[in-house]
Amino acid sequence: MDRCVVLVDAGYLLGAAASLLAGEPSRSRITVDHTALVQQLRDQAESDTGRPLLRIYWFDGAPDRVPQPEHRRLRVMPRVTVRLGALTRSDGRWAQKGVDAAMHAELTELARNRACSDVVLVTGDGDLLPGMMAAKEHGVAVHLWAVQAADGDYNQSEDLVAEADERRVLDRSWITKAVHAKETGAVCAPPPAPGPIAAILSAPLPESALSAAGERPAEDRGPAPQPAARAGTEERLPAKGVPTPKDLAALRASGTASVQHPATATLRWSSDRGWVDRSGVFAEPPEAASMPTLAQLTTAEQRWADREEDITTVGGDPYEVGQVFARRWVERLGDRGHLQKLSSMYPRIPHRIDGELLRYAARFGLLAHKDDQIDERDRYAIRAGFWREIGVHTGTEHAPGGD
């Protein structure tokens, strides 16, 4: 039949809308005009599919499957059918039970009975992948709709994204026509806390030397009394005298005196050698330290959009990956002087940016199985793509190269 059907996972739709508008997925933080929302869903589905609407199925959880006031309002609306799963509380959090199974059953039944030609799924749950594949095998076109995420996290299964015939993102402007944050909450999601690697990279260096690790100036070396060990502690720094981040954490936990380091040392995120001397020919110019990373230039909404582009557009070729990273970095730069400074450093990419570039490339499966390292040829191509894009924006023809 030349009709379309919309299957809505209300937990996903309204939870993601709450995260977008109020900063947390609690539906109590938003107010919903269900009449307006249903009409928007209908209009958008008919526009995208070019087919008249057969029905909107609204899947949601409720305690003991007892309809709540919003469900009672919805189920009397034209062309709306409400299907309820259980809503249970575990470890202080509410969880839906049976909603995914109900959506899967409805989707496959509609396709098997040829009740429609197009199905719109508003969900992010990868458990619906078998149902989506079954619907496609029965000749049904599957449209997958996502809700824009503001916290930098991707809120849809990548397998669903890959299997869908058509996709749409319901952005903030679309959502706010029917959903609004309550006045008591924030209007946007707070930025996520930095991860451990980001914290290490952005942290200022300690202001002491490596005396606690056994390192002392050459002119001052000689017999020195060993500090008394604390009772019950067995921590030992490596004989190399260069503490790793793990060693430093152990020293802080045991209350040992702060570890000193040379003024020219830098902490490498991917190295087990800890403090690495980068003086002499390996030293980076001072302006490299002030050069912003892509993470520092990227907002939460841009992080989500980047993830969307990575999944749907970027193929994962190493050269292409380097170009995409460089393009985003250049487009978000406020001070264009950084671009010229970076170009003058060719072929060496500043360490902080290079580490971030390689971590980004690792998302695309460019890691060899041995030691989780990116293959040397791939690293060469990644950096060549990076410099090619930088050259496009600076008018400089950089030859392919890398560290």
XYZ file of N, CA and C in Angstrom, residues 138-345:
624
model
N 10.986 -7.052 2.780
C 9.598 -7.102 2.294
C 9.280 -5.913 1.392
N 10.288 -5.154 0.993
C 10.078 -4.064 0.047
C 9.669 -2.750 0.663
N 9.830 -2.592 1.976
C 9.453 -1.343 2.649
C 10.672 -0.429 2.726
N 10.492 0.839 2.383
C 11.553 1.834 2.524
C 11.574 2.325 3.970
N 12.750 2.289 4.588
C 12.875 2.648 6.005
C 13.557 4.006 6.131
N 12.873 4.931 6.792
C 13.404 6.271 7.059
C 13.751 6.344 8.550
N 14.987 6.709 8.868
C 15.433 6.790 10.261
C 15.617 8.248 10.655
N 14.925 8.663 11.707
C 15.030 10.036 12.190
C 15.782 10.064 13.511
N 16.663 11.031 13.633
C 17.438 11.226 14.866
C 17.084 12.568 15.484
N 17.283 12.678 16.785
C 17.159 13.958 17.482
C 18.558 14.513 17.676
N 18.737 15.762 17.325
C 20.041 16.400 17.487
C 20.498 16.285 18.935
N 21.762 15.924 19.125
C 22.325 15.821 20.479
C 23.221 17.022 20.731
N 23.185 17.530 21.962
C 23.965 18.721 22.285
C 25.128 18.432 23.208
N 25.296 17.189 23.651
C 26.345 16.898 24.627
C 27.571 16.251 24.013
N 27.636 16.212 22.707
C 28.809 15.650 22.058
C 28.755 14.148 21.877
N 27.782 13.482 22.475
C 27.657 12.032 22.349
C 26.703 11.696 21.209
N 27.064 10.672 20.434
C 26.197 10.242 19.347
C 25.068 9.422 19.945
N 23.814 9.736 19.614
C 22.679 9.124 20.306
C 21.882 8.140 19.451
N 22.521 7.577 18.414
C 21.884 6.555 17.589
C 22.861 5.433 17.300
N 22.335 4.240 17.164
C 23.169 3.101 16.803
C 23.751 3.303 15.402
N 25.045 3.111 15.282
C 25.684 3.263 13.976
C 25.195 2.192 13.003
N 24.827 1.027 13.511
C 24.305 -0.026 12.636
C 22.961 0.383 12.038
N 22.117 1.040 12.857
C 20.845 1.533 12.321
C 21.089 2.573 11.232
N 22.033 3.468 11.498
C 22.347 4.523 10.529
C 22.787 3.909 9.202
N 23.629 2.877 9.292
C 24.150 2.264 8.069
C 23.070 1.531 7.283
N 22.063 0.989 7.972
C 21.055 0.159 7.311
C 19.880 0.963 6.769
N 19.661 2.169 7.288
C 18.489 2.956 6.890
C 18.566 3.370 5.417
N 17.394 3.468 4.789
C 17.332 3.935 3.398
C 17.461 5.454 3.317
N 16.799 6.137 4.226
C 16.840 7.601 4.259
C 17.015 8.041 5.709
N 17.613 9.224 5.905
C 17.812 9.723 7.268
C 17.423 11.184 7.362
N 17.037 11.583 8.574
C 16.742 12.983 8.866
C 17.138 13.249 10.311
N 17.649 14.459 10.558
C 17.953 14.893 11.919
C 16.937 15.953 12.322
N 16.225 15.697 13.418
C 15.284 16.679 13.959
C 16.088 17.631 14.834
N 16.353 18.813 14.311
C 17.254 19.725 15.009
C 16.524 20.553 16.058
N 17.279 21.422 16.691
C 16.732 22.230 17.792
C 15.526 23.050 17.344
N 15.603 23.660 16.171
C 14.496 24.502 15.714
C 13.234 23.665 15.478
N 13.413 22.432 15.015
C 12.262 21.539 14.798
C 11.659 21.134 16.141
N 12.507 20.747 17.070
C 12.047 20.269 18.374
C 11.316 21.360 19.150
N 11.848 22.574 19.126
C 11.288 23.637 19.966
C 9.945 24.164 19.482
N 9.465 23.679 18.360
C 8.114 24.057 17.944
C 7.056 23.398 18.822
N 7.425 22.290 19.475
C 6.453 21.586 20.315
C 6.978 21.231 21.703
N 8.273 21.342 21.910
C 8.882 20.959 23.188
C 9.688 22.133 23.723
N 9.555 22.397 25.033
C 10.257 23.527 25.640
C 10.822 23.113 26.991
N 11.979 23.674 27.327
C 12.567 23.426 28.643
C 11.809 24.225 29.690
N 11.638 23.630 30.844
C 11.016 24.358 31.944
C 11.972 25.429 32.454
N 11.410 26.489 33.018
C 12.213 27.638 33.407
C 13.247 27.319 34.475
N 13.016 26.284 35.256
C 13.937 25.965 36.349
C 15.227 25.340 35.861
N 15.288 24.887 34.603
C 16.478 24.195 34.111
C 17.265 25.067 33.163
N 18.471 24.620 32.860
C 19.307 25.304 31.890
C 18.739 25.071 30.497
N 19.056 25.983 29.575
C 18.508 25.885 28.229
C 19.405 25.094 27.295
N 20.555 24.723 27.752
C 21.409 23.925 26.886
C 22.250 22.991 27.738
N 22.775 21.987 27.100
C 23.536 20.989 27.837
C 24.878 21.551 28.264
N 25.339 21.215 29.478
C 26.666 21.652 29.899
C 27.719 20.882 29.139
N 28.902 21.480 28.961
C 29.949 20.746 28.261
C 30.366 19.540 29.074
N 30.690 18.432 28.392
C 31.098 17.237 29.131
C 32.421 17.443 29.826
N 32.631 16.739 30.947
C 33.892 16.831 31.659
C 35.002 16.262 30.779
N 36.187 16.891 30.795
C 37.266 16.386 29.949
C 37.676 14.996 30.358
N 38.025 14.191 29.367
C 38.487 12.842 29.650
C 39.882 12.872 30.238
N 40.414 11.705 30.646
C 41.724 11.679 31.279
C 42.841 12.135 30.368
N 42.763 11.805 29.070
C 43.822 12.238 28.160
C 43.781 13.748 27.981
N 42.555 14.300 27.799
C 42.429 15.750 27.654
C 42.922 16.462 28.901
N 42.646 15.891 30.077
C 43.088 16.516 31.324
C 44.611 16.537 31.409
N 45.257 15.445 30.969
C 46.719 15.400 31.008
C 47.305 16.435 30.059
N 46.718 16.515 28.854
C 47.261 17.440 27.860
C 47.094 18.892 28.259
N 45.993 19.209 28.931
C 45.717 20.605 29.267
C 46.266 21.011 30.625
N 46.723 20.058 31.427
C 47.178 20.387 32.772
C 48.516 21.105 32.716
N 48.736 22.129 33.592
C 50.047 22.771 33.658
C 51.080 21.812 34.214
N 52.317 21.995 33.790
C 53.381 21.129 34.291
C 53.688 21.447 35.746
N 54.105 20.446 36.562
C 54.484 20.709 37.946
C 55.665 21.653 38.003
N 55.888 22.268 39.137
C 56.924 23.288 39.269
C 58.139 22.766 40.032
N 58.378 21.476 40.031
C 59.514 20.934 40.750
C 60.352 20.041 39.856
N 61.539 19.552 40.322
C 62.458 18.725 39.517
C 62.366 17.266 39.921
N 63.072 16.407 39.261
C 62.911 14.976 39.475
C 63.736 14.440 40.641
N 63.932 15.245 41.699
C 64.758 14.804 42.812
C 64.158 13.609 43.527
N 62.815 13.592 43.671
C 62.181 12.463 44.354
C 62.328 11.188 43.560
N 62.572 11.308 42.242
C 62.746 10.128 41.402
C 64.202 9.710 41.309
N 65.118 10.411 42.021
C 66.532 10.054 41.989
C 67.318 10.863 40.992
N 66.688 11.805 40.224
C 67.382 12.633 39.251
C 67.840 13.916 39.919
N 69.139 14.254 39.782
C 69.651 15.494 40.330
C 70.624 16.093 39.338
N 70.868 17.389 39.406
C 71.815 18.014 38.483
C 73.170 17.315 38.530
N 73.886 17.268 37.364
C 75.143 16.548 37.278
C 76.155 17.073 38.271
N 76.249 18.413 38.410
C 77.258 18.985 39.297
C 76.959 18.713 40.763
N 75.755 18.250 41.033
C 75.346 18.073 42.418
C 75.203 16.601 42.778
N 75.542 15.707 41.799
C 75.352 14.300 42.063
C 76.380 13.799 43.061
N 76.017 12.847 43.824
C 76.895 12.276 44.828
C 76.062 11.458 45.771
N 76.699 10.889 46.761
C 75.926 10.085 47.708
C 74.852 10.923 48.358
N 73.708 10.390 48.407
C 72.585 11.109 49.027
C 71.805 10.134 49.858
N 71.331 10.553 51.007
C 70.549 9.657 51.856
C 69.228 9.310 51.180
N 68.826 8.070 51.266
C 67.557 7.641 50.708
C 66.434 8.029 51.645
N 65.345 8.599 51.119
C 64.228 8.957 51.994
C 63.619 7.716 52.609
N 63.222 7.849 53.862
C 62.613 6.722 54.558
C 61.298 6.359 53.901
N 61.098 5.082 53.708
C 59.846 4.630 53.096
C 58.735 4.713 54.111
N 57.541 5.048 53.644
C 56.391 5.080 54.532
C 55.986 3.663 54.886
N 55.556 3.497 56.106
C 55.154 2.172 56.567
C 54.008 1.651 55.719
N 54.136 0.390 55.281
C 53.055 -0.253 54.546
C 53.023 0.092 53.077
N 53.997 0.857 52.547
C 54.002 1.193 51.125
C 55.195 0.554 50.459
N 54.990 0.073 49.229
C 56.045 -0.608 48.492
C 56.320 0.081 47.168
N 55.779 1.333 46.970
C 55.914 1.982 45.674
C 57.385 2.196 45.330
N 57.744 1.885 44.115
C 59.095 2.114 43.623
C 58.999 2.749 42.241
N 59.786 3.787 42.024
C 59.865 4.365 40.694
C 60.803 3.521 39.850
N 60.638 3.498 38.534
C 61.534 2.723 37.693
C 62.969 3.189 37.860
N 63.898 2.263 37.635
C 65.309 2.597 37.779
C 65.734 3.679 36.800
N 64.972 3.824 35.689
C 65.320 4.836 34.703
C 65.216 6.238 35.273
N 64.522 6.414 36.405
C 64.423 7.727 37.025
C 63.475 8.665 36.332
N 62.644 8.181 35.389
C 61.689 9.017 34.664
C 60.289 8.513 34.968
N 59.540 9.190 35.817
C 58.244 8.664 36.259
C 57.201 8.733 35.164
N 56.382 7.721 35.081
C 55.235 7.712 34.185
C 54.059 8.373 34.897
N 52.958 8.698 34.164
C 51.777 9.253 34.837
C 51.273 8.343 35.954
N 51.392 7.018 35.760
C 50.955 6.090 36.810
C 51.816 6.243 38.051
N 53.143 6.422 37.848
C 54.027 6.631 38.986
C 53.663 7.895 39.749
N 53.378 8.956 38.993
C 53.040 10.227 39.633
C 51.776 10.104 40.467
N 50.775 9.383 39.916
C 49.529 9.192 40.655
C 49.777 8.412 41.936
N 50.685 7.395 41.867
C 50.982 6.600 43.050
C 51.677 7.439 44.116
N 52.570 8.338 43.673
C 53.260 9.195 44.621
C 52.298 10.134 45.331
N 51.348 10.702 44.559
C 50.387 11.603 45.189
C 49.514 10.845 46.178
N 49.103 9.634 45.791
C 48.223 8.850 46.665
C 48.916 8.477 47.963
N 50.255 8.240 47.913
C 50.969 7.827 49.114
C 51.468 9.004 49.931
N 51.249 10.220 49.415
C 51.663 11.404 50.172
C 53.119 11.739 50.024
N 53.822 11.101 49.078
C 55.236 11.381 48.878
C 55.410 12.801 48.350
N 56.588 13.384 48.586
C 56.851 14.746 48.138
C 56.660 14.852 46.639
N 56.290 16.032 46.155
C 56.001 16.247 44.740
C 57.209 15.922 43.880
N 56.926 15.371 42.701
C 57.990 14.959 41.781
C 58.443 16.151 40.960
N 59.744 16.290 40.824
C 60.307 17.398 40.079
C 60.586 16.960 38.643
N 60.630 17.888 37.735
C 60.955 17.551 36.349
C 61.733 18.688 35.733
N 62.538 18.423 34.714
C 63.261 19.499 34.047
C 62.295 20.456 33.366
N 62.686 21.706 33.250
C 61.800 22.713 32.657
C 61.502 22.434 31.202
N 62.360 21.635 30.530
C 62.158 21.383 29.104
C 61.381 20.114 28.829
N 60.846 19.456 29.866
C 60.179 18.175 29.672
C 58.721 18.369 29.297
N 58.175 17.407 28.558
C 56.772 17.427 28.146
C 56.184 16.041 28.347
N 54.947 15.977 28.806
C 54.297 14.689 29.015
C 53.655 14.224 27.720
N 54.068 13.066 27.220
C 53.505 12.538 25.982
C 52.341 11.631 26.318
N 51.176 11.875 25.661
C 49.963 11.125 25.995
C 50.097 9.641 25.685
N 50.827 9.278 24.642
C 50.829 7.899 24.170
C 52.091 7.147 24.552
N 52.937 7.729 25.377
C 54.211 7.106 25.672
C 54.252 6.560 27.078
N 54.889 5.392 27.239
C 55.051 4.859 28.588
C 56.350 5.353 29.217
N 57.002 6.292 28.545
C 58.250 6.823 29.074
C 58.025 8.038 29.964
N 56.780 8.450 30.097
C 56.476 9.547 31.021
C 57.038 10.863 30.541
N 57.898 11.469 31.348
C 58.470 12.772 31.000
C 59.543 12.581 29.935
N 59.362 13.214 28.792
C 60.274 13.042 27.668
C 60.971 14.358 27.380
N 62.288 14.323 27.357
C 63.062 15.535 27.082
C 62.982 15.853 25.600
N 62.445 17.007 25.266
C 62.302 17.402 23.870
C 63.157 18.638 23.581
N 64.275 18.753 24.253
C 65.148 19.903 24.050
C 65.988 19.686 22.793
N 66.788 20.682 22.448
C 67.684 20.569 21.308
C 66.931 20.553 19.994
N 67.345 19.671 19.092
C 66.753 19.643 17.747
C 65.303 19.188 17.793
N 64.883 18.518 18.898
C 63.519 18.028 18.977
C 62.579 19.037 19.629
N 63.105 20.148 20.102
C 62.273 21.121 20.805
C 61.306 21.791 19.840
N 60.078 22.000 20.275
C 59.088 22.710 19.474
C 59.225 24.198 19.718
N 58.902 25.024 18.720
C 58.942 26.469 18.936
C 57.948 26.877 20.011
N 58.218 27.965 20.730
C 57.345 28.373 21.845
C 55.890 28.581 21.419
N 55.675 29.063 20.185
C 54.296 29.337 19.765
C 53.465 28.063 19.610
N 54.125 26.900 19.523
C 53.372 25.651 19.390
C 52.549 25.371 20.640
N 53.062 25.781 21.801
C 52.351 25.529 23.056
C 51.050 26.317 23.141
N 50.991 27.470 22.487
C 49.791 28.301 22.543
C 48.791 27.982 21.446
N 49.140 27.063 20.575
C 48.267 26.734 19.451
C 47.104 25.866 19.943
N 45.853 26.259 19.696
C 44.713 25.507 20.226
C 44.522 24.177 19.521
N 44.032 23.191 20.256
C 43.681 21.904 19.663
C 42.277 21.990 19.083
N 41.919 21.010 18.290
C 40.570 20.984 17.715
C 39.522 20.865 18.816
N 39.811 20.084 19.851
C 38.854 19.925 20.951
C 38.562 21.252 21.633
N 39.578 22.090 21.769
C 39.383 23.399 22.398
C 38.569 24.345 21.523
N 38.582 24.109 20.219
C 37.870 24.987 19.283
C 36.453 24.507 18.982
N 36.085 23.339 19.489
C 34.841 22.699 19.091
C 33.790 22.770 20.184
N 32.588 23.219 19.833
C 31.477 23.261 20.781
C 30.841 21.875 20.887
N 29.967 21.719 21.874
C 29.301 20.431 22.070
C 28.451 20.059 20.848
N 27.720 21.017 20.299
C 26.883 20.721 19.132
C 27.741 20.397 17.915
N 28.900 21.044 17.795
C 29.788 20.724 16.683
C 30.359 19.318 16.824
N 30.629 18.896 18.072
C 31.121 17.532 18.281
C 30.113 16.515 17.784
N 28.841 16.771 18.074
C 27.811 15.843 17.606
C 27.733 15.861 16.082
N 27.781 17.053 15.494
C 27.721 17.159 14.029
C 28.938 16.481 13.385
N 30.108 16.603 14.031
C 31.303 15.940 13.508
C 31.116 14.429 13.511
N 30.549 13.911 14.586
C 30.336 12.470 14.675
C 29.353 12.009 13.599
N 28.336 12.808 13.353
C 27.368 12.509 12.293
C 28.073 12.457 10.943
N 28.933 13.435 10.684
C 29.661 13.463 9.413
C 30.616 12.275 9.307
N 31.292 11.936 10.415
C 32.223 10.815 10.391
C 31.525 9.522 9.994
N 30.310 9.327 10.502
C 29.593 8.078 10.264
C 28.981 8.033 8.871
N 28.470 9.158 8.401
C 27.690 9.148 7.162
C 28.454 9.605 5.924
N 29.567 10.326 6.106
C 30.232 10.941 4.956
C 31.691 10.544 4.809
N 32.438 10.549 5.897
C 33.879 10.294 5.832
C 34.129 8.806 5.614
N 34.854 8.482 4.551
C 35.066 7.076 4.204
C 36.102 6.374 5.055
N 37.034 7.117 5.634
C 38.042 6.496 6.481
C 39.379 6.290 5.812
N 39.540 6.743 4.553
C 40.849 6.704 3.914
C 41.813 7.584 4.707
N 43.029 7.114 5.012
C 43.933 7.900 5.868
C 44.169 9.319 5.374
N 44.381 9.496 4.082
C 44.610 10.833 3.526
C 43.377 11.713 3.745
N 42.194 11.156 3.511
C 40.938 11.894 3.704
C 40.753 12.267 5.161
N 41.086 11.355 6.078
C 40.941 11.615 7.509
C 41.775 12.827 7.914
N 43.022 12.898 7.423
C 43.871 14.048 7.726
C 43.297 15.346 7.192
N 42.714 15.296 6.001
C 42.109 16.489 5.411
C 40.901 16.968 6.223
N 40.037 16.026 6.622
C 38.839 16.388 7.373
C 39.222 17.041 8.701
N 40.185 16.450 9.392
C 40.627 17.012 10.672
C 41.163 18.426 10.479
N 42.024 18.627 9.479
C 42.605 19.944 9.232
C 41.535 20.957 8.840
N 40.577 20.528 8.024
C 39.517 21.459 7.613
C 38.740 21.970 8.811
N 38.370 21.073 9.720
C 37.624 21.498 10.900
C 38.455 22.441 11.765
N 39.730 22.132 11.915
C 40.604 22.966 12.745
C 40.713 24.374 12.167
N 40.911 24.461 10.855
C 41.069 25.770 10.209
C 39.771 26.567 10.266
N 38.642 25.911 9.987
C 37.366 26.616 9.944
C 36.975 27.195 11.301
N 37.457 26.597 12.399
C 37.049 27.043 13.735
C 38.079 27.935 14.414
N 39.169 28.213 13.721
C 40.192 29.089 14.299
C 39.665 30.520 14.409
N 39.855 31.121 15.558
C 39.518 32.534 15.697
C 40.684 33.400 15.260
N 41.879 33.084 15.723
C 43.090 33.830 15.394
C 43.749 33.189 14.178
N 43.633 33.822 13.021
C 44.176 33.238 11.801
C 45.698 33.249 11.803
N 46.288 33.985 12.761
C 47.741 33.982 12.850
C 48.283 32.604 13.169
N 47.484 31.799 13.881
C 47.920 30.447 14.203
C 48.119 29.619 12.940
N 47.312 29.898 11.918
C 47.399 29.127 10.682
C 48.742 29.362 9.996
N 49.173 30.626 9.944
C 50.450 30.926 9.326
C 51.613 30.367 10.141
N 51.484 30.417 11.483
C 52.541 29.850 12.327
C 52.657 28.349 12.109
N 51.492 27.694 12.003
C 51.506 26.256 11.779
C 52.154 25.937 10.438
N 51.805 26.700 9.417
C 52.357 26.448 8.086
C 53.876 26.575 8.087
N 54.404 27.511 8.889
C 55.855 27.714 8.937
C 56.575 26.567 9.632
N 55.829 25.713 10.372
C 56.449 24.585 11.081
C 56.558 23.341 10.212
